[in-house]
Amino acid sequence: MNDVWQSDWSLMTPEWIVLAVAVVLLLIDVAMPDERSRRPLAWGAALGAVLALGATAALIPAEPASILHGTFRLDSFAKAFKLLLLAGGALALLIVAGWNPKEGSRYGGEFAYLLLFALLGAMMTASSGDLLTLFVSVELLTVSSYILAGLRKTVAASNEAALKYVINGGIATAVMLFGMSYVFGLTGTTNLNEIARRLQETNEPYMLALAFLLLLIGVSFKLAAVPFHMWAPDVYEGAPVPATAFFAVVSKTAGFVLLLRLLVTMFAAAPAEGRDPSSLLLSMQPAIAVLAGLTMIIGSVVALRQRSLKRLLAYSSIAHAGYLLAGFAAMSWAMIDSLWIYLLAYLLMNMGAFAIVSHIVDETGSDDWDGLTGLYRHRPLLAAALGLFLLSLAGIPGTAGFIAKLHLFIGLVVTEPGHYVLAAVMAITTVISYVYYFNLIVQLFFRPLFSSAPLGRMSAGLSAAVVLCALGTLALGWAPGLAYNVLAQFDHFGDFLP
């Protein structure tokens, strides 16, 4: 017990900030009169996320350390991905601050602090060094997300989204926990570093492979990877737009953090049957590659038939999960660097697109792509910003999306042996994605006005989110060295593995 109280709690400063702000906002929301607007609470939550982001940046020079008997780790991996999670959370909260649904901002207070609790779970996932804390962190994220999806209690689609999310999330949790139980049974410990050491000595390769597959399936549900993706389009469409943006960016980033923490940390040195290849993780590359290929193909092809902006972005998100899984399947020496850059680009272009979609849905009452028709005629800057985000999602040169896809593609072809089939699938599905992204661009710039009533002015929160994302998308596209300079602080995540 003395070791616990003598721990260096300053390592958890970002988490303490997010937790404190969430609790304070909850108490303020309870004490506020019902007729008062909750919009200031969203601004306060965004400020809290920015403060936590600053605290995380201040911890970058700190030496890798762990506290609470190794259950909380502050290594380069945790610091790098917390930067992404907090930036995504802050942008999502700016969208909440500008959110203006038909029933008013009745649930604005709950949105602010529930999103912070979900963000806290994602941050703890990045720093977890133990199966127990990893599981609890993921559940804090997912349970908060269930509530966010169904927060508009008077809207049937929101209730349906929450129900589907709970059912599929429960299945994912059960499968993942089943895999964790096998790992614990084989090793007798829940500490990730100790598990990695003991798995090198195990003589149960088939049981170990079963545990790996169960964990991979559980995480695939969280990532909405094919064939475990069917919940995502309905949840994204029915949930409030700020929640959808959070699920598409922050939750997906947390899913890949979970994937890396679980599978790479524990199984990178675990033996496979026959010890050729020497690692269980390497022996599972074909299975991960098939999962990535299916996810890219199904996400891109089904998106061609979508007219709902939120469903289209949902299938786009599935396709992007496939690209990221392809980068993971390559397992190149710069795998984590490539995934980090891609997730950064994905954060910027997706959050910007959802901020504009939120404005269109609030103004028109519909997320049909007809709401984009002729937008350039009366809101040229808004149309130009959305066009930029769509070009980046498509991976057009000069945008963040191009730099991100280039990194993943290079990782696929420079490894030995090269993953040329997966690289070809990535290239083909990227070309397919041009169809639906450019269809939206045609709607924006080359179609007559759908409605004579122009959209109203964007709120300060949405405007701030769009401007920040647009500048970030252009900066990463034209000056990728800025991102490389950040990555250089983490020395290629040399302290990630035990």
Coordinates of C-alpha atoms in Angstrom, one line a residue:
M1 CA 0.0 0.0 0.0
N2 CA 2.9 2.4 0.8
D3 CA 4.2 1.9 -2.8
V4 CA 0.8 3.0 -4.1
W5 CA 0.7 6.2 -2.1
Q6 CA 4.3 7.0 -2.9
S7 CA 3.7 6.7 -6.7
D8 CA 4.5 9.7 -8.9
W9 CA 0.9 10.9 -9.5
S10 CA 2.1 13.7 -11.7
L11 CA 2.3 11.1 -14.5
M12 CA -1.5 11.1 -14.5
T13 CA -1.9 14.9 -14.7
P14 CA -3.8 14.8 -18.0
E15 CA -6.2 12.2 -16.7
W16 CA -6.7 14.2 -13.4
I17 CA -7.5 17.3 -15.4
V18 CA -10.1 15.5 -17.6
L19 CA -11.7 13.8 -14.6
A20 CA -11.8 17.0 -12.5
V21 CA -13.4 19.0 -15.3
A22 CA -16.0 16.2 -16.0
V23 CA -17.0 16.0 -12.3
V24 CA -17.2 19.8 -11.9
L25 CA -19.4 20.1 -15.1
L26 CA -21.6 17.3 -13.8
L27 CA -22.2 19.1 -10.5
I28 CA -22.8 22.5 -12.3
D29 CA -25.3 20.8 -14.7
V30 CA -27.3 19.4 -11.8
A31 CA -27.4 22.8 -10.0
M32 CA -28.3 24.9 -13.0
P33 CA -31.9 25.8 -13.6
D34 CA -33.6 23.8 -16.4
E35 CA -34.2 26.9 -18.6
R36 CA -30.5 27.9 -18.7
S37 CA -28.5 27.0 -21.8
R38 CA -25.9 24.3 -21.3
R39 CA -23.7 25.5 -24.2
P40 CA -21.1 27.1 -21.8
L41 CA -20.6 23.6 -20.3
A42 CA -19.4 22.4 -23.7
W43 CA -17.0 25.3 -24.0
G44 CA -15.7 24.4 -20.5
A45 CA -15.3 20.8 -21.4
A46 CA -13.3 21.8 -24.6
L47 CA -11.1 24.0 -22.5
G48 CA -10.5 21.1 -20.1
A49 CA -9.4 18.9 -23.0
V50 CA -7.1 21.6 -24.3
L51 CA -5.5 21.9 -20.8
A52 CA -5.0 18.1 -20.7
L53 CA -3.5 18.3 -24.1
G54 CA -1.0 20.9 -22.9
A55 CA -0.2 18.8 -19.8
T56 CA 0.4 15.8 -22.1
A57 CA 2.8 17.9 -24.3
A58 CA 4.6 19.0 -21.1
L59 CA 5.2 15.3 -20.2
I60 CA 6.8 14.4 -23.6
P61 CA 10.4 14.9 -22.3
A62 CA 9.7 12.7 -19.2
E63 CA 11.5 9.4 -19.0
P64 CA 9.3 6.3 -19.5
A65 CA 7.8 5.3 -16.2
S66 CA 5.0 3.2 -14.6
I67 CA 3.1 3.5 -11.4
L68 CA 0.5 1.5 -9.5
H69 CA 2.4 -1.8 -9.8
G70 CA 2.8 -1.4 -13.5
T71 CA -0.9 -1.0 -14.3
F72 CA -0.4 2.6 -15.6
R73 CA 2.5 3.3 -18.0
L74 CA 3.7 6.6 -19.4
D75 CA 5.8 5.6 -22.4
S76 CA 6.3 7.3 -25.7
F77 CA 3.3 5.3 -27.2
A78 CA 1.0 6.5 -24.5
K79 CA 2.1 10.1 -24.8
A80 CA 1.9 10.2 -28.7
F81 CA -1.6 8.7 -28.9
K82 CA -3.0 10.7 -26.0
L83 CA -2.1 13.8 -28.1
L84 CA -4.4 12.4 -30.8
L85 CA -7.1 11.4 -28.5
L86 CA -7.2 14.8 -26.7
A87 CA -7.1 16.8 -29.9
G88 CA -10.0 14.7 -31.3
G89 CA -11.9 15.1 -28.0
A90 CA -11.4 18.9 -28.0
L91 CA -12.7 19.2 -31.6
A92 CA -15.7 17.0 -30.8
L93 CA -16.5 19.2 -27.9
L94 CA -16.3 22.3 -30.2
I95 CA -18.9 20.5 -32.4
V96 CA -21.0 20.0 -29.2
A97 CA -20.7 23.7 -28.4
G98 CA -22.1 24.5 -31.9
W99 CA -24.7 21.8 -31.9
N100 CA -28.3 23.1 -32.3
P101 CA -30.8 20.2 -32.7
K102 CA -34.5 20.8 -33.2
E103 CA -35.3 20.0 -29.6
G104 CA -32.8 22.6 -28.4
S105 CA -29.7 22.1 -26.3
R106 CA -31.6 20.2 -23.7
Y107 CA -28.9 17.5 -23.4
G108 CA -25.9 19.8 -23.9
G109 CA -24.7 19.4 -20.3
E110 CA -24.8 15.6 -20.3
F111 CA -23.1 15.6 -23.7
A112 CA -20.2 17.7 -22.4
Y113 CA -19.2 15.6 -19.3
L114 CA -20.2 12.2 -20.8
L115 CA -17.9 12.9 -23.7
L116 CA -15.1 13.7 -21.2
F117 CA -15.7 10.5 -19.3
A118 CA -15.4 8.6 -22.6
L119 CA -12.3 10.5 -23.5
L120 CA -10.8 9.6 -20.1
G121 CA -11.4 5.9 -20.8
A122 CA -9.6 6.3 -24.2
M123 CA -6.7 8.0 -22.5
M124 CA -6.4 5.3 -19.8
T125 CA -6.5 2.6 -22.6
A126 CA -3.3 4.2 -24.1
S127 CA -1.5 4.0 -20.7
S128 CA -2.8 0.7 -19.4
G129 CA -0.1 -1.9 -18.6
D130 CA -2.5 -4.5 -17.2
L131 CA -5.4 -6.5 -18.6
L132 CA -7.7 -5.4 -15.8
T133 CA -7.1 -1.6 -16.2
L134 CA -7.2 -2.1 -20.0
F135 CA -10.6 -3.7 -19.8
V136 CA -12.0 -1.2 -17.3
S137 CA -10.7 1.7 -19.5
V138 CA -12.3 0.3 -22.6
E139 CA -15.6 -0.2 -20.8
L140 CA -15.6 3.4 -19.5
L141 CA -15.2 4.5 -23.1
T142 CA -17.9 2.2 -24.5
V143 CA -20.5 2.6 -21.8
S144 CA -20.3 6.4 -22.1
S145 CA -20.6 6.0 -25.8
Y146 CA -23.8 3.9 -25.5
I147 CA -25.4 6.8 -23.6
L148 CA -24.1 9.4 -26.0
A149 CA -25.7 7.4 -28.9
G150 CA -29.1 7.4 -27.3
L151 CA -29.0 10.8 -25.6
R152 CA -31.8 12.2 -27.8
K153 CA -34.4 10.2 -26.0
T154 CA -37.4 11.6 -28.0
V155 CA -35.8 10.6 -31.4
A156 CA -36.5 7.0 -32.4
A157 CA -33.4 6.7 -34.6
S158 CA -31.2 7.7 -31.6
N159 CA -32.9 5.0 -29.4
E160 CA -32.3 2.4 -32.1
A161 CA -28.7 3.5 -32.4
A162 CA -28.1 3.1 -28.7
L163 CA -29.8 -0.4 -28.6
K164 CA -27.7 -1.7 -31.6
Y165 CA -24.6 -0.3 -30.1
V166 CA -25.2 -1.9 -26.7
I167 CA -26.0 -5.3 -28.2
N168 CA -23.0 -5.4 -30.5
G169 CA -20.7 -3.8 -27.9
G170 CA -21.8 -6.4 -25.4
I171 CA -20.9 -9.2 -27.8
A172 CA -17.5 -7.6 -28.5
T173 CA -16.8 -7.2 -24.8
A174 CA -17.7 -10.8 -24.1
V175 CA -15.5 -12.2 -26.9
M176 CA -12.6 -10.0 -25.9
L177 CA -12.9 -10.9 -22.2
F178 CA -13.0 -14.6 -23.2
G179 CA -9.7 -14.2 -25.1
M180 CA -8.2 -12.4 -22.0
S181 CA -9.3 -15.3 -19.8
Y182 CA -7.3 -17.7 -21.9
V183 CA -4.2 -15.5 -21.7
F184 CA -4.6 -15.3 -18.0
G185 CA -5.0 -19.0 -17.7
L186 CA -1.9 -19.6 -19.7
T187 CA 0.3 -17.1 -17.8
G188 CA -1.3 -16.7 -14.4
T189 CA -0.8 -12.9 -14.5
T190 CA -2.6 -9.8 -15.9
N191 CA 0.4 -7.6 -16.3
L192 CA 1.1 -7.1 -20.0
N193 CA 4.9 -7.1 -19.7
E194 CA 4.9 -10.2 -17.5
I195 CA 2.4 -11.9 -19.9
A196 CA 4.8 -11.2 -22.8
R197 CA 7.7 -12.8 -20.9
R198 CA 5.7 -15.9 -19.9
L199 CA 4.1 -16.4 -23.3
Q200 CA 7.6 -16.9 -24.7
E201 CA 7.9 -20.0 -22.5
T202 CA 4.5 -21.5 -23.2
N203 CA 4.0 -24.9 -24.8
E204 CA 0.4 -24.4 -25.8
P205 CA 0.6 -22.8 -29.3
Y206 CA -3.0 -23.8 -30.3
M207 CA -4.5 -22.4 -27.2
L208 CA -2.4 -19.3 -27.6
A209 CA -3.6 -18.9 -31.2
L210 CA -7.2 -19.3 -30.1
A211 CA -6.7 -16.5 -27.5
F212 CA -5.2 -14.3 -30.2
L213 CA -8.1 -14.8 -32.6
L214 CA -10.7 -14.1 -29.8
L215 CA -8.9 -10.9 -28.9
L216 CA -8.7 -9.9 -32.6
I217 CA -12.4 -10.5 -33.1
G218 CA -13.3 -8.5 -30.0
V219 CA -11.2 -5.6 -31.1
S220 CA -12.5 -5.9 -34.7
F221 CA -16.0 -5.2 -33.4
K222 CA -14.7 -2.0 -31.8
L223 CA -13.0 -1.0 -35.0
A224 CA -16.1 -1.8 -37.2
A225 CA -13.9 -4.1 -39.3
V226 CA -15.7 -6.4 -41.8
P227 CA -17.4 -8.8 -41.1
F228 CA -18.0 -7.2 -37.6
H229 CA -19.1 -3.8 -39.0
M230 CA -22.9 -4.0 -39.5
W231 CA -23.7 -2.0 -36.4
A232 CA -21.6 1.0 -37.4
P233 CA -23.8 2.6 -40.2
D234 CA -27.0 2.4 -38.2
V235 CA -25.3 3.8 -35.0
Y236 CA -23.6 6.6 -36.9
E237 CA -26.8 7.5 -38.7
G238 CA -29.0 7.5 -35.6
A239 CA -26.7 9.0 -33.0
P240 CA -26.4 12.8 -32.7
V241 CA -23.8 14.3 -35.0
P242 CA -21.3 15.2 -32.3
A243 CA -21.4 11.7 -30.9
T244 CA -21.0 10.2 -34.4
A245 CA -17.9 12.4 -34.9
F246 CA -16.5 11.2 -31.6
F247 CA -17.2 7.5 -32.5
A248 CA -15.6 7.9 -35.9
V249 CA -12.4 9.5 -34.7
V250 CA -11.7 9.2 -31.0
S251 CA -13.3 5.7 -30.5
K252 CA -11.6 4.4 -33.6
T253 CA -8.2 5.8 -32.5
A254 CA -8.8 4.2 -29.1
G255 CA -9.6 0.9 -30.9
F256 CA -6.2 0.9 -32.7
V257 CA -4.5 1.8 -29.4
L258 CA -6.2 -1.2 -27.9
L259 CA -5.1 -3.4 -30.8
L260 CA -1.5 -2.4 -30.5
R261 CA -1.4 -2.6 -26.7
L262 CA -3.0 -6.1 -26.6
L263 CA -1.7 -7.9 -29.7
V264 CA 1.7 -6.4 -30.2
T265 CA 2.8 -6.1 -26.6
M266 CA 1.7 -9.7 -25.7
F267 CA 2.2 -11.7 -28.8
A268 CA 5.2 -10.1 -30.6
A269 CA 7.6 -12.6 -29.1
A270 CA 5.2 -15.5 -28.4
P271 CA 6.1 -18.7 -30.2
A272 CA 4.0 -20.1 -33.1
E273 CA 3.4 -23.7 -34.0
G274 CA 6.7 -25.1 -35.3
R275 CA 8.4 -21.8 -34.4
D276 CA 8.3 -20.9 -38.1
P277 CA 7.7 -18.0 -38.3
S278 CA 9.2 -17.4 -34.9
S279 CA 6.4 -15.2 -33.7
L280 CA 2.7 -15.9 -33.3
L281 CA 2.0 -12.3 -34.3
L282 CA 3.9 -12.9 -37.6
S283 CA 2.1 -16.2 -38.2
M284 CA -1.3 -14.3 -38.0
Q285 CA -0.3 -11.8 -40.7
P286 CA -2.4 -13.6 -43.4
A287 CA -5.6 -13.5 -41.2
I288 CA -5.1 -9.8 -40.4
A289 CA -4.4 -9.1 -44.1
V290 CA -7.7 -10.8 -45.1
L291 CA -9.5 -8.8 -42.5
A292 CA -8.0 -5.6 -43.8
G293 CA -8.7 -6.4 -47.5
L294 CA -12.4 -7.3 -46.8
T295 CA -12.8 -4.1 -44.8
M296 CA -11.4 -1.9 -47.5
I297 CA -13.5 -3.5 -50.2
I298 CA -16.8 -3.7 -48.4
G299 CA -16.5 -0.2 -46.9
S300 CA -15.6 1.4 -50.3
V301 CA -18.1 -0.5 -52.4
V302 CA -21.2 -0.2 -50.1
A303 CA -20.5 3.6 -49.7
L304 CA -21.2 4.0 -53.4
R305 CA -24.9 3.4 -52.8
Q306 CA -25.4 5.8 -49.8
R307 CA -27.3 9.1 -49.9
S308 CA -27.2 9.8 -46.2
L309 CA -24.1 11.8 -45.4
K310 CA -23.7 10.1 -42.0
R311 CA -24.1 6.6 -43.5
L312 CA -21.7 7.5 -46.3
L313 CA -19.1 8.8 -43.8
A314 CA -19.7 5.6 -41.7
Y315 CA -18.8 3.3 -44.6
S316 CA -15.9 5.7 -45.4
S317 CA -14.8 5.2 -41.8
I318 CA -15.0 1.4 -42.3
A319 CA -12.8 1.7 -45.4
H320 CA -10.3 3.8 -43.5
A321 CA -10.2 1.2 -40.8
G322 CA -9.2 -1.3 -43.5
Y323 CA -6.4 1.0 -44.6
L324 CA -5.1 1.2 -41.0
L325 CA -5.4 -2.6 -40.6
A326 CA -3.4 -3.0 -43.8
G327 CA -0.7 -0.9 -42.2
F328 CA -0.9 -3.1 -39.1
A329 CA -0.7 -6.3 -41.2
A330 CA 2.5 -5.1 -42.9
M331 CA 4.3 -4.9 -39.5
S332 CA 7.0 -2.8 -40.9
W333 CA 9.7 -1.2 -38.7
A334 CA 7.8 2.1 -38.9
M335 CA 4.3 0.6 -38.3
I336 CA 3.4 2.7 -35.3
D337 CA 4.8 5.9 -36.9
S338 CA 2.6 5.2 -40.0
L339 CA -0.5 4.5 -38.0
W340 CA 0.0 7.6 -35.9
I341 CA 0.4 9.9 -39.0
Y342 CA -2.7 8.3 -40.6
L343 CA -4.8 8.7 -37.5
L344 CA -3.7 12.3 -37.2
A345 CA -4.7 13.0 -40.8
Y346 CA -7.9 11.0 -40.3
L347 CA -8.7 13.1 -37.2
L348 CA -8.4 16.4 -39.0
M349 CA -10.3 15.6 -42.2
N350 CA -13.1 13.6 -40.5
M351 CA -13.7 16.1 -37.7
G352 CA -13.9 18.9 -40.2
A353 CA -16.3 17.1 -42.4
F354 CA -18.6 16.2 -39.4
A355 CA -18.6 19.8 -38.2
I356 CA -20.0 20.9 -41.5
V357 CA -22.4 18.0 -41.7
S358 CA -23.6 18.9 -38.2
H359 CA -24.4 22.4 -39.4
I360 CA -26.3 21.1 -42.5
V361 CA -28.3 18.6 -40.4
D362 CA -29.2 21.3 -37.9
E363 CA -30.3 23.8 -40.7
T364 CA -32.1 21.4 -43.0
G365 CA -33.3 18.7 -40.6
S366 CA -31.9 16.0 -42.9
D367 CA -28.6 14.4 -43.6
D368 CA -29.4 13.6 -47.2
W369 CA -26.7 14.7 -49.6
D370 CA -29.2 17.0 -51.4
G371 CA -28.5 19.4 -48.5
L372 CA -25.1 20.0 -50.2
T373 CA -26.5 20.8 -53.6
G374 CA -25.4 24.2 -54.7
L375 CA -23.8 25.1 -51.4
Y376 CA -21.0 26.9 -53.2
R377 CA -23.5 29.5 -54.5
H378 CA -24.3 31.0 -51.2
R379 CA -21.6 29.7 -48.8
P380 CA -18.4 29.4 -50.9
L381 CA -16.0 29.2 -48.0
L382 CA -18.0 26.5 -46.3
A383 CA -18.2 24.5 -49.6
A384 CA -14.4 25.0 -50.2
A385 CA -13.7 23.7 -46.7
L386 CA -15.8 20.6 -47.2
G387 CA -14.3 20.1 -50.6
L388 CA -10.9 20.1 -49.0
F389 CA -11.9 17.5 -46.4
L390 CA -13.4 15.3 -49.1
L391 CA -10.2 15.6 -51.2
S392 CA -8.1 14.6 -48.2
L393 CA -10.3 11.6 -47.4
A394 CA -9.9 10.6 -51.0
G395 CA -6.1 10.9 -50.7
I396 CA -5.5 13.6 -53.3
P397 CA -1.9 15.0 -53.3
G398 CA -1.4 18.2 -51.4
T399 CA -3.7 17.1 -48.5
A400 CA -3.1 15.3 -45.2
G401 CA -4.8 12.2 -46.5
F402 CA -2.3 11.7 -49.3
I403 CA 0.7 11.8 -46.9
A404 CA -1.0 9.4 -44.6
K405 CA -1.9 6.8 -47.3
L406 CA 1.6 7.2 -48.9
H407 CA 3.1 6.1 -45.6
L408 CA 0.9 3.1 -45.3
F409 CA 1.5 2.1 -48.9
I410 CA 5.3 2.3 -48.6
G411 CA 5.1 0.2 -45.4
L412 CA 3.2 -2.5 -47.4
V413 CA 5.8 -2.7 -50.3
V414 CA 9.1 -2.2 -48.5
T415 CA 8.7 -5.1 -46.1
E416 CA 10.3 -8.5 -46.9
P417 CA 8.3 -10.2 -48.3
G418 CA 6.2 -7.3 -49.7
H419 CA 2.4 -7.3 -49.3
Y420 CA 1.8 -6.5 -52.9
V421 CA -1.7 -7.9 -53.0
L422 CA -2.8 -5.9 -50.0
A423 CA -1.1 -2.8 -51.6
A424 CA -3.1 -3.4 -54.8
V425 CA -6.3 -3.7 -52.9
M426 CA -5.6 -0.5 -51.1
A427 CA -4.9 1.3 -54.4
I428 CA -8.0 -0.1 -56.1
T429 CA -10.3 0.8 -53.2
T430 CA -8.8 4.3 -53.0
V431 CA -9.8 4.8 -56.7
I432 CA -13.3 3.4 -55.9
S433 CA -13.6 5.9 -53.1
Y434 CA -13.1 8.7 -55.6
V435 CA -16.5 8.0 -57.0
Y436 CA -18.5 8.9 -53.9
Y437 CA -16.2 11.6 -52.7
F438 CA -16.3 13.3 -56.1
N439 CA -20.0 12.9 -56.3
L440 CA -20.3 15.0 -53.2
I441 CA -17.9 17.6 -54.7
V442 CA -20.1 17.7 -57.8
Q443 CA -23.1 18.3 -55.6
L444 CA -21.3 21.1 -53.8
F445 CA -20.0 23.0 -56.8
F446 CA -21.8 22.0 -60.0
R447 CA -25.4 21.5 -59.2
P448 CA -28.2 24.1 -59.0
L449 CA -29.4 25.2 -55.6
F450 CA -31.7 22.6 -54.0
S451 CA -33.4 25.1 -51.8
S452 CA -33.8 28.8 -52.1
A453 CA -33.4 29.3 -48.4
P454 CA -29.6 29.6 -47.7
L455 CA -28.0 28.0 -44.7
G456 CA -27.6 30.2 -41.6
R457 CA -24.3 31.3 -40.2
M458 CA -22.2 28.7 -38.4
S459 CA -21.9 28.9 -34.7
A460 CA -18.5 29.8 -33.1
G461 CA -17.8 26.3 -32.0
L462 CA -18.4 24.8 -35.5
S463 CA -16.5 27.6 -37.2
A464 CA -13.5 27.0 -34.9
A465 CA -13.5 23.3 -35.5
V466 CA -13.7 23.8 -39.3
V467 CA -10.9 26.4 -39.4
L468 CA -8.6 24.3 -37.2
C469 CA -9.2 21.1 -39.2
A470 CA -8.8 22.9 -42.5
L471 CA -5.5 24.5 -41.5
G472 CA -4.2 21.2 -40.1
T473 CA -5.2 19.3 -43.2
L474 CA -3.3 21.8 -45.4
A475 CA -0.3 22.0 -43.0
L476 CA 0.1 18.2 -42.9
G477 CA -0.3 17.9 -46.7
W478 CA 2.2 20.7 -47.6
A479 CA 4.6 20.5 -44.6
P480 CA 4.5 16.9 -43.3
G481 CA 7.8 17.7 -41.6
L482 CA 5.8 19.2 -38.8
A483 CA 4.3 15.8 -37.9
Y484 CA 7.7 14.1 -38.3
N485 CA 9.2 16.6 -35.8
V486 CA 6.6 15.6 -33.3
L487 CA 7.2 11.9 -34.0
A488 CA 11.0 12.5 -33.5
Q489 CA 10.3 13.3 -29.9
F490 CA 9.3 9.6 -29.4
D491 CA 12.3 8.0 -31.0
H492 CA 10.2 5.5 -33.1
F493 CA 8.5 4.2 -29.9
G494 CA 11.6 2.3 -28.8
D495 CA 10.1 1.8 -25.3
F496 CA 6.8 0.3 -26.5
L497 CA 7.8 -3.3 -26.2
P498 CA 8.9 -4.8 -22.9

